[in-house]
């Protein structure tokens, strides 16, 4: 084996051991580019490190997005504020900076079905993942089922500890299905543990006065609302359903096309 070949094999082995996959992939091409540009050794090393770091950050971000389990990947770029003028755009833009997470503040997205609450919650959660925060998205009903099952399997503490590790918990669609007494109590446990330690984001179609209908007891609902709304940003979406508007437009287009035929 030539000396050159031996050092290549060793170098690649060390890079693998050191878990530097990007440097391993790029070092030869970048060496050629740097020699053409007459860069010094330090610049070459710096560029390699920058590439490794950027890739590592990208991989970590992708992992956080995966771990958040968003039901669909929606970002703010595809949210049409003009279609929903009731939504406070400056507030949403401010929240996208995620300072609310550092301050352990909550967000409530309120409004009727189809007004883009889940879309906005996902977009805010996505922004948080990009900025290094741990996020977990749950449908409220699914979370409550998960909590009840975990309790049955004596895994409740484990699940609650997992939830506590997140910086932001998104609880989507509170209000469509009423909870059992045990379910409501477990949800309260999550809200109460998160209080001033994590941020919660809740989307709901229910005005506050109707929360007792899904949570059951008035006392528990009061205590839950108290914690959720102590430090909260409220985003209201009161306009028409985007889904309905879209279908209406589609139907109108089809009718127009049929009339032209
Ligand atoms: P909600 O959770 O309020 O019921 P969704 O967020 O599920 O509503 O919105 C329903 C569909 O309409 C989704 O596909 C969403 O991306 C889309 N949508 C809603 N509002 C808007 C909007 N203002 N701009 C772009 N898409 C929207
Ligand atoms: Mg929704």
Coordinates of N, CA and C in Angstrom, one line a residue, residues 16-207:
X16 N -14.6 8.8 10.4 CA -15.7 8.0 10.7 C -15.8 7.8 12.2
X17 N -14.7 7.5 12.9 CA -14.7 7.3 14.3 C -15.1 8.6 15.0
X18 N -14.7 9.7 14.5 CA -15.0 11.0 15.1 C -16.4 11.5 14.7
X19 N -17.1 10.7 13.9 CA -18.4 11.1 13.5 C -18.5 12.5 12.8
X20 N -17.7 12.6 11.7 CA -17.6 13.8 11.0 C -18.0 13.5 9.5
X21 N -19.2 13.1 9.3 CA -19.6 12.5 7.9 C -19.4 13.6 6.8
X22 N -19.7 14.8 7.1 CA -19.7 15.8 6.1 C -18.2 16.1 5.7
X23 N -17.3 16.2 6.7 CA -15.9 16.4 6.3 C -15.4 15.2 5.5
X24 N -15.9 14.0 5.9 CA -15.5 12.8 5.1 C -15.9 12.9 3.7
X25 N -17.1 13.4 3.5 CA -17.7 13.5 2.1 C -17.0 14.6 1.3
X26 N -16.6 15.6 2.0 CA -16.3 16.9 1.3 C -14.8 17.1 1.2
X27 N -14.0 16.5 2.0 CA -12.6 17.0 2.2 C -11.8 17.0 0.9
X28 N -12.0 16.0 0.0 CA -11.2 15.9 -1.2 C -11.6 17.0 -2.2
X29 N -12.9 17.2 -2.4 CA -13.3 18.2 -3.3 C -12.9 19.6 -2.8
X30 N -13.1 19.8 -1.5 CA -12.8 21.1 -1.0 C -11.3 21.4 -1.0
X31 N -10.5 20.3 -0.9 CA -9.0 20.5 -1.0 C -8.7 21.0 -2.4
X32 N -9.3 20.4 -3.4 CA -9.0 20.8 -4.8 C -9.4 22.3 -5.0
X33 N -10.7 22.6 -4.5 CA -11.1 24.0 -4.6 C -10.2 25.0 -3.9
X34 N -9.8 24.6 -2.7 CA -9.0 25.5 -1.9 C -7.6 25.7 -2.5
X35 N -7.1 24.6 -3.1 CA -5.8 24.7 -3.7 C -5.8 25.6 -5.0
X36 N -7.0 25.5 -5.7 CA -7.1 26.4 -6.9 C -7.2 27.9 -6.4
X37 N -7.9 28.1 -5.3 CA -8.1 29.5 -4.8 C -6.9 29.9 -4.0
X38 N -5.9 29.0 -3.9 CA -4.7 29.3 -3.1 C -5.0 29.7 -1.6
X39 N -6.0 29.0 -1.0 CA -6.3 29.3 0.4 C -5.3 28.7 1.3
X40 N -5.1 29.3 2.5 CA -4.1 28.6 3.4 C -4.8 27.4 4.1
X41 N -4.0 26.7 4.9 CA -4.5 25.5 5.6 C -5.7 25.8 6.5
X42 N -5.5 26.9 7.2 CA -6.5 27.3 8.2 C -7.8 27.6 7.6
X43 N -7.8 28.2 6.4 CA -9.1 28.5 5.7 C -9.7 27.2 5.3
X44 N -8.9 26.3 4.8 CA -9.4 25.0 4.4 C -10.1 24.3 5.5
X45 N -9.4 24.3 6.7 CA -10.0 23.6 7.9 C -11.3 24.3 8.3
X46 N -11.2 25.6 8.3 CA -12.4 26.4 8.7 C -13.6 26.1 7.8
X47 N -13.4 26.0 6.5 CA -14.5 25.7 5.6 C -15.0 24.3 5.8
X48 N -14.2 23.4 6.1 CA -14.6 22.0 6.4 C -15.5 22.0 7.7
X49 N -15.0 22.7 8.7 CA -15.7 22.7 10.0 C -17.1 23.4 9.8
X50 N -17.1 24.5 9.0 CA -18.4 25.2 8.8 C -19.4 24.2 8.1
X51 N -18.9 23.5 7.1 CA -19.8 22.6 6.4 C -20.3 21.5 7.4
X52 N -19.5 20.9 8.2 CA -19.9 19.9 9.2 C -20.9 20.5 10.1
X53 N -20.6 21.7 10.6 CA -21.5 22.3 11.6 C -22.9 22.6 11.0
X54 N -22.9 23.1 9.7 CA -24.2 23.5 9.1 C -25.0 22.2 8.8
X55 N -24.3 21.1 8.4 CA -25.0 19.8 8.2 C -25.6 19.3 9.5
X56 N -24.7 19.4 10.5 CA -25.2 18.9 11.8 C -26.4 19.6 12.3
X57 N -26.4 20.9 12.1 CA -27.6 21.7 12.6 C -28.8 21.3 11.8
X58 N -28.6 21.1 10.5 CA -29.7 20.8 9.6 C -30.3 19.4 10.0
X59 N -29.4 18.5 10.3 CA -29.8 17.1 10.7 C -30.6 17.2 12.0
X60 N -30.1 18.0 13.0 CA -30.8 18.1 14.3 C -32.2 18.7 14.1
X61 N -32.2 19.7 13.2 CA -33.5 20.4 12.9 C -34.5 19.4 12.3
X62 N -34.0 18.6 11.4 CA -34.9 17.6 10.7 C -35.4 16.6 11.8
X63 N -34.5 16.2 12.7 CA -34.9 15.3 13.7 C -36.0 15.9 14.6
X64 N -35.8 17.2 15.0 CA -36.8 17.8 15.8 C -38.1 17.9 15.1
X65 N -38.1 18.2 13.8 CA -39.4 18.3 13.0 C -40.1 16.9 13.0
X66 N -39.3 15.9 12.8 CA -39.8 14.5 12.8 C -40.4 14.2 14.1
X67 N -39.7 14.5 15.2 CA -40.1 14.1 16.6 C -41.4 14.9 17.0
X68 N -41.6 16.1 16.3 CA -42.8 16.9 16.7 C -44.1 16.2 16.2
X69 N -44.0 15.3 15.2 CA -45.1 14.6 14.6 C -46.3 15.5 14.2
X70 N -45.9 16.5 13.4 CA -47.0 17.3 12.9 C -47.8 16.5 11.9
X71 N -49.2 16.7 12.0 CA -50.0 15.9 11.1 C -49.8 16.2 9.6
X72 N -49.4 17.5 9.4 CA -49.1 17.9 8.0 C -48.1 19.0 8.1
X73 N -47.2 19.1 7.2 CA -46.2 20.2 7.3 C -46.6 21.5 6.7
X74 N -47.1 22.4 7.5 CA -47.6 23.6 7.0 C -46.7 24.7 7.6
X75 N -46.3 25.7 6.7 CA -45.5 26.8 7.2 C -46.2 28.1 7.0
X76 N -45.6 29.1 7.5 CA -46.3 30.4 7.5 C -46.3 31.0 6.0
X77 N -45.4 30.5 5.2 CA -45.3 31.0 3.8 C -46.6 30.7 3.1
X78 N -47.2 29.6 3.4 CA -48.4 29.2 2.7 C -49.7 29.6 3.4
X79 N -49.5 30.4 4.5 CA -50.7 30.9 5.1 C -51.1 32.3 4.5
X80 N -52.4 32.4 4.1 CA -52.8 33.6 3.4 C -53.5 34.5 4.4
X81 N -52.8 35.5 4.9 CA -53.4 36.3 5.9 C -54.6 37.1 5.4
X82 N -54.5 37.4 4.1 CA -55.6 38.2 3.4 C -56.9 37.5 3.5
X83 N -56.8 36.1 3.4 CA -58.1 35.3 3.4 C -58.7 35.2 4.8
X84 N -57.9 35.6 5.8 CA -58.4 35.6 7.2 C -58.1 36.8 8.0
X85 N -58.7 38.0 7.6 CA -58.3 39.3 8.1 C -58.5 39.4 9.6
X86 N -59.3 38.5 10.2 CA -59.5 38.6 11.7 C -58.2 38.2 12.4
X87 N -57.3 37.4 11.8 CA -56.1 37.0 12.5 C -55.1 38.1 12.6
X88 N -54.6 38.3 13.8 CA -53.7 39.4 14.1 C -52.3 39.1 13.5
X89 N -52.0 39.5 12.3 CA -50.8 39.1 11.6 C -49.5 39.6 12.4
X90 N -49.5 40.9 12.8 CA -48.3 41.3 13.6 C -48.0 40.4 14.8
X91 N -49.1 40.0 15.5 CA -48.9 39.1 16.6 C -48.3 37.8 16.2
X92 N -48.9 37.2 15.1 CA -48.4 35.9 14.6 C -46.9 36.0 14.3
X93 N -46.5 37.1 13.6 CA -45.1 37.3 13.1 C -44.2 37.4 14.4
X94 N -44.7 38.1 15.4 CA -43.9 38.3 16.6 C -43.7 36.9 17.2
X95 N -44.8 36.1 17.3 CA -44.7 34.8 17.9 C -43.8 33.8 17.2
X96 N -43.7 34.1 15.9 CA -42.8 33.2 15.1 C -41.3 33.3 15.5
X97 N -41.0 34.4 16.2 CA -39.7 34.5 16.8 C -39.4 33.7 18.0
X98 N -40.5 33.1 18.5 CA -40.5 32.1 19.6 C -40.0 32.6 21.0
X99 N -40.0 34.0 21.2 CA -39.6 34.4 22.5 C -40.6 34.0 23.6
X100 N -41.9 33.7 23.1 CA -42.9 33.2 24.1 C -42.4 31.9 24.7
X101 N -41.6 31.1 24.0 CA -41.2 29.8 24.6 C -40.2 30.1 25.7
X102 N -39.3 31.0 25.5 CA -38.3 31.3 26.6 C -39.0 31.9 27.8
X103 N -40.1 32.6 27.5 CA -40.9 33.2 28.7 C -41.9 32.2 29.2
X104 N -42.0 31.0 28.7 CA -43.0 30.0 29.1 C -44.4 30.5 29.0
X105 N -44.6 31.3 28.0 CA -46.0 31.8 27.8 C -46.8 30.8 26.9
X106 N -48.1 30.9 26.9 CA -49.0 30.0 26.1 C -49.6 30.7 25.0
X107 N -50.1 29.9 24.1 CA -50.9 30.5 22.9 C -52.2 29.8 22.8
X108 N -53.2 30.6 22.6 CA -54.6 30.0 22.4 C -55.0 30.4 21.0
X109 N -55.3 29.5 20.1 CA -55.9 29.8 18.8 C -57.3 29.5 18.8
X110 N -58.2 30.5 18.7 CA -59.6 30.3 18.8 C -60.3 30.6 17.6
X111 N -61.4 29.9 17.2 CA -62.2 30.2 16.1 C -62.9 29.0 15.5
X112 N -63.8 29.2 14.6 CA -64.6 28.0 14.1 C -63.8 27.2 13.2
X113 N -64.4 26.1 12.8 CA -63.7 25.1 12.0 C -63.3 25.7 10.6
X114 N -62.1 25.3 10.1 CA -61.6 25.6 8.8 C -61.0 27.0 8.7
X115 N -60.8 27.7 9.8 CA -60.2 29.0 9.8 C -58.7 29.0 9.8
X116 N -58.1 27.9 9.8 CA -56.6 27.8 9.7 C -55.9 27.7 11.1
X117 N -56.6 27.3 12.1 CA -56.0 27.2 13.4 C -54.9 26.2 13.5
X118 N -55.2 25.0 12.9 CA -54.2 23.9 12.9 C -53.0 24.3 12.0
X119 N -53.3 25.0 10.9 CA -52.2 25.4 10.0 C -51.3 26.4 10.8
X120 N -51.9 27.4 11.5 CA -51.1 28.3 12.2 C -50.3 27.7 13.3
X121 N -50.9 26.7 14.0 CA -50.3 26.1 15.2 C -49.1 25.3 14.6
X122 N -49.3 24.6 13.5 CA -48.2 23.8 12.9 C -47.1 24.8 12.4
X123 N -47.4 25.9 11.8 CA -46.4 26.8 11.3 C -45.6 27.4 12.5
X124 N -46.3 27.7 13.6 CA -45.6 28.2 14.8 C -44.7 27.1 15.4
X125 N -45.2 25.9 15.4 CA -44.4 24.7 15.9 C -43.2 24.5 15.1
X126 N -43.4 24.6 13.8 CA -42.3 24.4 12.8 C -41.2 25.4 13.0
X127 N -41.6 26.7 13.2 CA -40.6 27.8 13.4 C -39.9 27.5 14.7
X128 N -40.6 26.9 15.7 CA -39.9 26.6 17.0 C -38.8 25.5 16.8
X129 N -39.2 24.5 16.0 CA -38.2 23.4 15.7 C -37.0 24.0 15.0
X130 N -37.2 24.9 14.1 CA -36.1 25.5 13.3 C -35.2 26.3 14.2
X131 N -35.8 26.8 15.3 CA -35.0 27.6 16.2 C -34.4 26.8 17.4
X132 N -34.5 25.5 17.3 CA -33.8 24.7 18.3 C -34.7 24.2 19.5
X133 N -36.0 24.5 19.4 CA -36.8 24.1 20.5 C -37.4 22.7 20.3
X134 N -37.7 22.0 21.4 CA -38.3 20.6 21.2 C -39.8 20.8 21.3
X135 N -40.5 20.3 20.3 CA -41.9 20.5 20.1 C -42.6 19.1 20.0
X136 N -43.8 19.0 20.5 CA -44.6 17.8 20.3 C -46.0 18.2 20.0
X137 N -46.6 17.8 18.9 CA -47.9 18.1 18.5 C -48.8 16.9 18.8
X138 N -50.0 17.2 19.4 CA -51.0 16.1 19.7 C -52.4 16.6 19.3
X139 N -53.2 15.8 18.8 CA -54.6 16.1 18.8 C -55.1 15.9 20.2
X140 N -55.9 16.7 20.8 CA -56.3 16.7 22.2 C -56.9 15.3 22.5
X141 N -57.8 14.8 21.7 CA -58.4 13.5 21.9 C -57.4 12.4 22.0
X142 N -56.5 12.4 21.0 CA -55.5 11.4 20.9 C -54.6 11.4 22.2
X143 N -54.2 12.6 22.6 CA -53.4 12.7 23.8 C -54.1 12.2 25.0
X144 N -55.4 12.5 25.2 CA -56.1 12.0 26.3 C -56.2 10.5 26.3
X145 N -56.4 9.9 25.1 CA -56.5 8.4 25.0 C -55.1 7.9 25.3
X146 N -54.1 8.5 24.9 CA -52.7 8.1 25.1 C -52.4 8.1 26.6
X147 N -52.9 9.1 27.3 CA -52.7 9.3 28.8 C -53.4 8.2 29.5
X148 N -54.7 7.9 29.1 CA -55.5 6.9 29.8 C -54.8 5.5 29.6
X149 N -54.4 5.3 28.4 CA -53.7 4.0 28.1 C -52.4 3.8 28.9
X150 N -51.7 4.9 29.0 CA -50.4 4.9 29.7 C -50.7 4.6 31.2
X151 N -51.8 5.2 31.7 CA -52.1 4.9 33.1 C -52.5 3.5 33.3
X152 N -53.2 2.9 32.4 CA -53.6 1.5 32.5 C -52.4 0.6 32.5
X153 N -51.4 1.0 31.7 CA -50.2 0.1 31.6 C -49.1 0.6 32.6
X154 N -49.5 1.3 33.6 CA -48.5 1.8 34.6 C -47.4 2.6 34.0
X155 N -47.6 3.3 32.9 CA -46.6 4.0 32.2 C -46.8 5.5 32.3
X156 N -47.8 5.9 33.1 CA -48.2 7.3 33.1 C -47.0 8.3 33.5
X157 N -46.3 7.9 34.5 CA -45.2 8.8 35.0 C -44.2 9.0 33.9
X158 N -43.9 7.9 33.2 CA -43.0 7.9 32.1 C -43.4 8.8 31.0
X159 N -44.7 8.7 30.6 CA -45.2 9.6 29.6 C -45.2 11.0 30.0
X160 N -45.6 11.3 31.2 CA -45.6 12.7 31.7 C -44.2 13.3 31.7
X161 N -43.2 12.4 32.1 CA -41.8 12.9 32.1 C -41.4 13.2 30.7
X162 N -41.8 12.3 29.7 CA -41.5 12.6 28.3 C -42.1 13.9 27.9
X163 N -43.3 14.2 28.2 CA -44.0 15.4 27.8 C -43.3 16.6 28.4
X164 N -42.8 16.4 29.7 CA -42.2 17.6 30.3 C -40.8 18.0 29.7
X165 N -40.3 17.1 28.9 CA -39.0 17.4 28.3 C -39.1 18.3 27.1
X166 N -40.4 18.5 26.6 CA -40.6 19.4 25.5 C -40.6 20.8 25.9
X167 N -40.2 21.7 25.0 CA -40.3 23.1 25.3 C -41.7 23.6 24.9
X168 N -42.3 23.0 23.9 CA -43.6 23.4 23.5 C -44.5 22.2 23.2
X169 N -45.7 22.2 23.9 CA -46.7 21.2 23.6 C -47.8 21.8 22.8
X170 N -48.2 21.2 21.7 CA -49.3 21.7 20.9 C -50.5 20.8 21.1
X171 N -51.6 21.3 21.6 CA -52.8 20.5 21.9 C -53.8 21.0 20.9
X172 N -54.0 20.2 19.9 CA -54.9 20.6 18.8 C -56.3 20.2 18.9
X173 N -57.3 21.1 18.6 CA -58.7 20.7 18.6 C -59.3 20.3 19.9
X174 N -59.2 21.2 20.8 CA -59.9 21.0 22.1 C -61.4 21.4 21.8
X175 N -62.3 20.5 22.1 CA -63.7 20.9 22.0 C -64.5 20.1 21.1
X176 N -63.9 19.3 20.2 CA -64.8 18.5 19.3 C -65.4 17.3 20.0
X177 N -64.6 16.7 20.9 CA -65.1 15.5 21.7 C -64.9 15.7 23.2
X178 N -66.0 15.6 23.9 CA -65.9 15.7 25.4 C -65.1 14.6 26.0
X179 N -64.4 15.0 27.1 CA -63.5 14.0 27.7 C -64.3 13.3 28.8
X180 N -63.9 12.0 29.1 CA -64.4 11.4 30.3 C -63.8 12.1 31.5
X181 N -64.3 11.8 32.7 CA -63.8 12.5 33.9 C -62.3 12.2 34.1
X182 N -62.0 10.9 34.0 CA -60.5 10.6 34.1 C -59.7 11.2 33.1
X183 N -60.2 11.3 31.8 CA -59.5 11.9 30.7 C -59.2 13.4 31.0
X184 N -60.3 14.1 31.5 CA -60.1 15.5 31.8 C -59.1 15.8 32.9
X185 N -59.1 14.9 33.9 CA -58.2 15.0 35.0 C -56.8 14.8 34.5
X186 N -56.6 13.9 33.6 CA -55.2 13.7 33.1 C -54.7 14.9 32.3
X187 N -55.6 15.4 31.5 CA -55.3 16.6 30.7 C -54.9 17.7 31.6
X188 N -55.7 17.9 32.6 CA -55.4 18.9 33.6 C -54.0 18.7 34.2
X189 N -53.6 17.5 34.4 CA -52.3 17.2 35.0 C -51.2 17.7 34.0
X190 N -51.4 17.5 32.7 CA -50.4 17.9 31.7 C -50.3 19.5 31.8
X191 N -51.5 20.1 31.8 CA -51.6 21.6 31.8 C -50.9 22.1 33.1
X192 N -51.2 21.4 34.2 CA -50.7 21.9 35.4 C -49.2 21.7 35.6
X193 N -48.7 20.6 35.1 CA -47.2 20.4 35.1 C -46.5 21.4 34.2
X194 N -47.2 21.8 33.1 CA -46.5 22.7 32.1 C -46.5 24.1 32.7
X195 N -47.4 24.4 33.6 CA -47.5 25.8 34.0 C -46.2 26.4 34.5
X196 N -45.8 27.5 33.8 CA -44.6 28.2 34.1 C -43.3 27.4 33.8
X197 N -43.4 26.2 33.2 CA -42.2 25.4 32.9 C -42.1 25.2 31.4
X198 N -43.2 25.1 30.8 CA -43.2 24.9 29.3 C -44.3 25.8 28.7
X199 N -44.2 25.9 27.4 CA -45.3 26.6 26.7 C -46.3 25.6 26.1
X200 N -47.5 26.0 26.2 CA -48.6 25.2 25.6 C -49.3 26.0 24.5
X201 N -49.6 25.3 23.5 CA -50.4 26.0 22.4 C -51.7 25.2 22.2
X202 N -52.8 25.8 22.4 CA -54.1 25.0 22.3 C -54.9 25.6 21.2
X203 N -55.4 24.8 20.3 CA -56.4 25.3 19.3 C -57.8 24.8 19.7
X204 N -58.8 25.7 19.6 CA -60.1 25.3 20.0 C -61.2 26.0 19.2
X205 N -62.3 25.4 19.0 CA -63.4 26.0 18.4 C -64.4 26.5 19.4
X206 N -64.1 26.3 20.7 CA -65.0 26.7 21.8 C -64.7 28.0 22.5
X207 N -65.7 28.8 22.7 CA -65.4 30.0 23.5 C -65.3 29.6 25.0

